[in-house]
Amino acid sequence: MFKRTATQAWRSRRLYSHISHTAQAARARPARSVVIASSAATAGILLYSFSTTIHNDAIITPKPEDISKSVQKASTSSTGITEDDGSICAVVWGSNQYNLINPNEPGVQRVQYPVNASWLKDVALRDLALHERHAACVDARGDVYQWGDGFFGSSPTSKSEPQEPRLTLRGHNIIQLQLTESRIYALSASGKIYVIAANTEQQKTLPPKPLSASTTSWWGPDWLWGAQGNAIDFMEITSKQKLDWGEKSAENHLLALTSSGRTMVHPMNKNANTYGQLGLRKFDIPTPLSSTDTVSPSRVPIELVPKAVADPFATASPFSRSVTSSVPPSTSTNINGIDDQHIRFSDALFEIPSLQGVKVSQIAAGGRTSFVITDSGRVLGWGANEFGQIGLGGNMTLDTIILPTEVVLSRNVPGSVRTRCIDISAGGDLTCFVAERTDGESLAYVDLLTCGNGQWGGLGNNLYSNAQGNPVRAKNVSGLREYNEDSRTMSPILPHAISVSPTGHVLLTLDTQAHGGPGGLGRDLVVWGTNHDYQLGTGKRSSLPVPTTLEHPEGGRFILGQRKAPVRDLAGNMWKKKVEVEQCAVAGYGNSIIYWKIK
């Protein structure tokens, strides 16, 4: 009898796929059953006689109310061209939890496959940026529009109502945006930087009465009148030279590049230098208007000490720390009462002292890191390094780099091969370097090197590693060549653009049209990394550790195209006809979008 019972118990075990409807099936069974996840290699689930659900490869366990919400399936087209009249439109997929990629359908929580987005029909943009809870873009006229739950906050009467992008900053000829959790930085064509709040309620906050013009005050007369005549509070960040920006801003600091190659930095709050990502400690900020000390100077000097310098034994065992030792403060005591969440916390850019005299050609910023490329193709990086995201090698055990340090990209190649970095893209704790290699004899080739947190396959080397200090070669996108019609030789295929999401997925556009001749159709889109919210566009939720060419749900490679098309602004008015536009891919927080960008 015991033998027969054991046999029946063994037969009662069933194998399930680790997807969302598995959890529903498990809950539909009696309370005595439970689902226990197996290893990530088998991705299987065994059914036993208990009552707890465990998933070893899930970031966040889905809530019961989230599982019942709708998931949008594939549409009839995902090319970015409408089928009815051939107009241009955006393509979106991934998480729509905060109504960023599809604000017209707030009931849709996730878009499983790439679909055409009608809310950007006939619209080409100068720039578009996605944050976790809010988004912003610049239309053809140079005006800034914002949307998302993080922007509207509690102002909508119902969360189920569509929330169209709202005009917030106009008349300043904006060309590029950088988004943080609480602010938006807008770069104008004249080289000026404007900062506005990310929330509509904070934009409408009226400042107190300003001081005289001779006094540099916390509140300035910087005001903008919106589309409906509402006052929008904004501020201009001062700089003595014309600016050119990098690709991404960081969580708490901003990098800027002047036209002469000087590197500037802007602290956003008191945490701007926690990991030494500023490259400096001392700077000054405006005196708050609420200060009652009338004889105090117009600016307040402060010092932000990196955490590793203020307390070197913070992560050490208790036996390494002296009992009588006292930890010095990491911030100046004279800013304890200052609100660092306001847009006027800092109003200036500061040059990094160690980079004075070093001509820089490009800058990039990760979540807590900073990078520059010199005019000779060498890379310098500093900031947080606990995942090896700076790329200083596997023997570097420091989790904080407070000074710009050279990143060597030629460790895994012979000494006769010359390596030059031509591009950097960073996001979160992941960094991508585009390195050009040549030995003077054979044809040159280009490698994509990655480092940092590859826990969900973001390194692209077919491995899941949560720390990678030595930059590794990404598969399928490194060392590629194509036939050049002009020179009639093999030329390297360069990445046209790389977008790294702070949550761990990467969208890379290969420049497969540069040397393809008249028959070239466009640029291939390659994806890899985390995929828990369908952000890779494959229709599945399994992550990809290897760069994979994305395909349309209706079949065929996903190729980003170029064309001439009539363009409207976001207000619906015709801007110009026969405008040269191209598709551009952006990786957001668990989502992705392809929009038409004005060339």
GROMACS .gro file of C-alpha atoms in nm, residues 246-256 263-268 271-280 350 352 354-355 360 362-374 378-386 388-392 399-407 424-433 451:
model
   79
  246GLY     CA    1   2.648   6.374  -2.346
  247GLU     CA    2   2.386   6.107  -2.401
  248LYS     CA    3   2.258   6.049  -2.048
  249SER     CA    4   2.231   6.227  -1.718
  250ALA     CA    5   2.293   6.045  -1.391
  251GLU     CA    6   2.075   6.002  -1.085
  252ASN     CA    7   2.217   6.291  -0.884
  253HIS     CA    8   2.458   6.478  -1.112
  254LEU     CA    9   2.488   6.609  -1.464
  255LEU     CA   10   2.786   6.624  -1.700
  256ALA     CA   11   2.825   6.895  -1.962
  263THR     CA   12   3.422   6.911  -1.892
  264MET     CA   13   3.174   7.065  -1.652
  265VAL     CA   14   2.964   6.908  -1.377
  266HIS     CA   15   2.640   7.010  -1.207
  267PRO     CA   16   2.535   6.879  -0.861
  268MET     CA   17   2.160   6.819  -0.837
  271ASN     CA   18   2.382   6.301  -0.282
  272ALA     CA   19   2.558   6.427  -0.596
  273ASN     CA   20   2.901   6.315  -0.472
  274THR     CA   21   2.822   6.012  -0.257
  275TYR     CA   22   3.039   5.791  -0.481
  276GLY     CA   23   3.277   6.061  -0.599
  277GLN     CA   24   3.095   6.094  -0.931
  278LEU     CA   25   3.136   6.473  -0.937
  279GLY     CA   26   3.513   6.460  -0.960
  280LEU     CA   27   3.531   6.749  -0.709
  350PHE     CA   28   3.169   7.371  -1.228
  352ILE     CA   29   3.643   6.936  -1.288
  354SER     CA   30   4.172   6.719  -1.260
  355LEU     CA   31   4.050   6.755  -1.619
  360VAL     CA   32   3.746   6.593  -2.420
  362GLN     CA   33   3.260   6.299  -2.561
  363ILE     CA   34   3.102   6.250  -2.219
  364ALA     CA   35   2.867   5.989  -2.073
  365ALA     CA   36   2.706   5.929  -1.735
  366GLY     CA   37   2.566   5.611  -1.581
  367GLY     CA   38   2.353   5.594  -1.270
  368ARG     CA   39   2.640   5.692  -1.037
  369THR     CA   40   2.938   5.704  -1.271
  370SER     CA   41   3.100   5.952  -1.510
  371PHE     CA   42   3.304   5.894  -1.826
  372VAL     CA   43   3.492   6.106  -2.077
  373ILE     CA   44   3.672   6.029  -2.404
  374THR     CA   45   3.975   6.243  -2.479
  378ARG     CA   46   4.146   5.734  -2.432
  379VAL     CA   47   3.878   5.676  -2.167
  380LEU     CA   48   3.864   5.817  -1.815
  381GLY     CA   49   3.604   5.705  -1.561
  382TRP     CA   50   3.515   5.770  -1.197
  383GLY     CA   51   3.230   5.714  -0.951
  384ALA     CA   52   3.064   5.399  -0.817
  385ASN     CA   53   3.244   5.073  -0.901
  386GLU     CA   54   3.093   4.800  -0.684
  388GLY     CA   55   3.294   4.693  -1.194
  389GLN     CA   56   3.092   4.935  -1.409
  390ILE     CA   57   3.388   5.169  -1.462
  391GLY     CA   58   3.588   4.889  -1.626
  392LEU     CA   59   3.915   4.914  -1.434
  399ASP     CA   60   3.386   5.030  -0.489
  400THR     CA   61   3.441   5.408  -0.522
  401ILE     CA   62   3.675   5.592  -0.760
  402ILE     CA   63   3.693   5.959  -0.667
  403LEU     CA   64   3.932   6.082  -0.941
  404PRO     CA   65   3.920   6.034  -1.320
  405THR     CA   66   4.112   5.711  -1.388
  406GLU     CA   67   4.206   5.567  -1.726
  407VAL     CA   68   4.009   5.265  -1.847
  424ILE     CA   69   3.051   5.529  -2.476
  425SER     CA   70   2.698   5.453  -2.361
  426ALA     CA   71   2.607   5.401  -1.996
  427GLY     CA   72   2.290   5.342  -1.800
  428GLY     CA   73   2.234   5.231  -1.443
  429ASP     CA   74   2.522   4.999  -1.349
  430LEU     CA   75   2.606   4.891  -1.705
  431THR     CA   76   2.859   5.048  -1.943
  432CYS     CA   77   2.924   4.990  -2.315
  433PHE     CA   78   3.246   5.093  -2.492
  451CYS     CA   79   3.122   4.583  -1.803
   0.00000   0.00000   0.00000
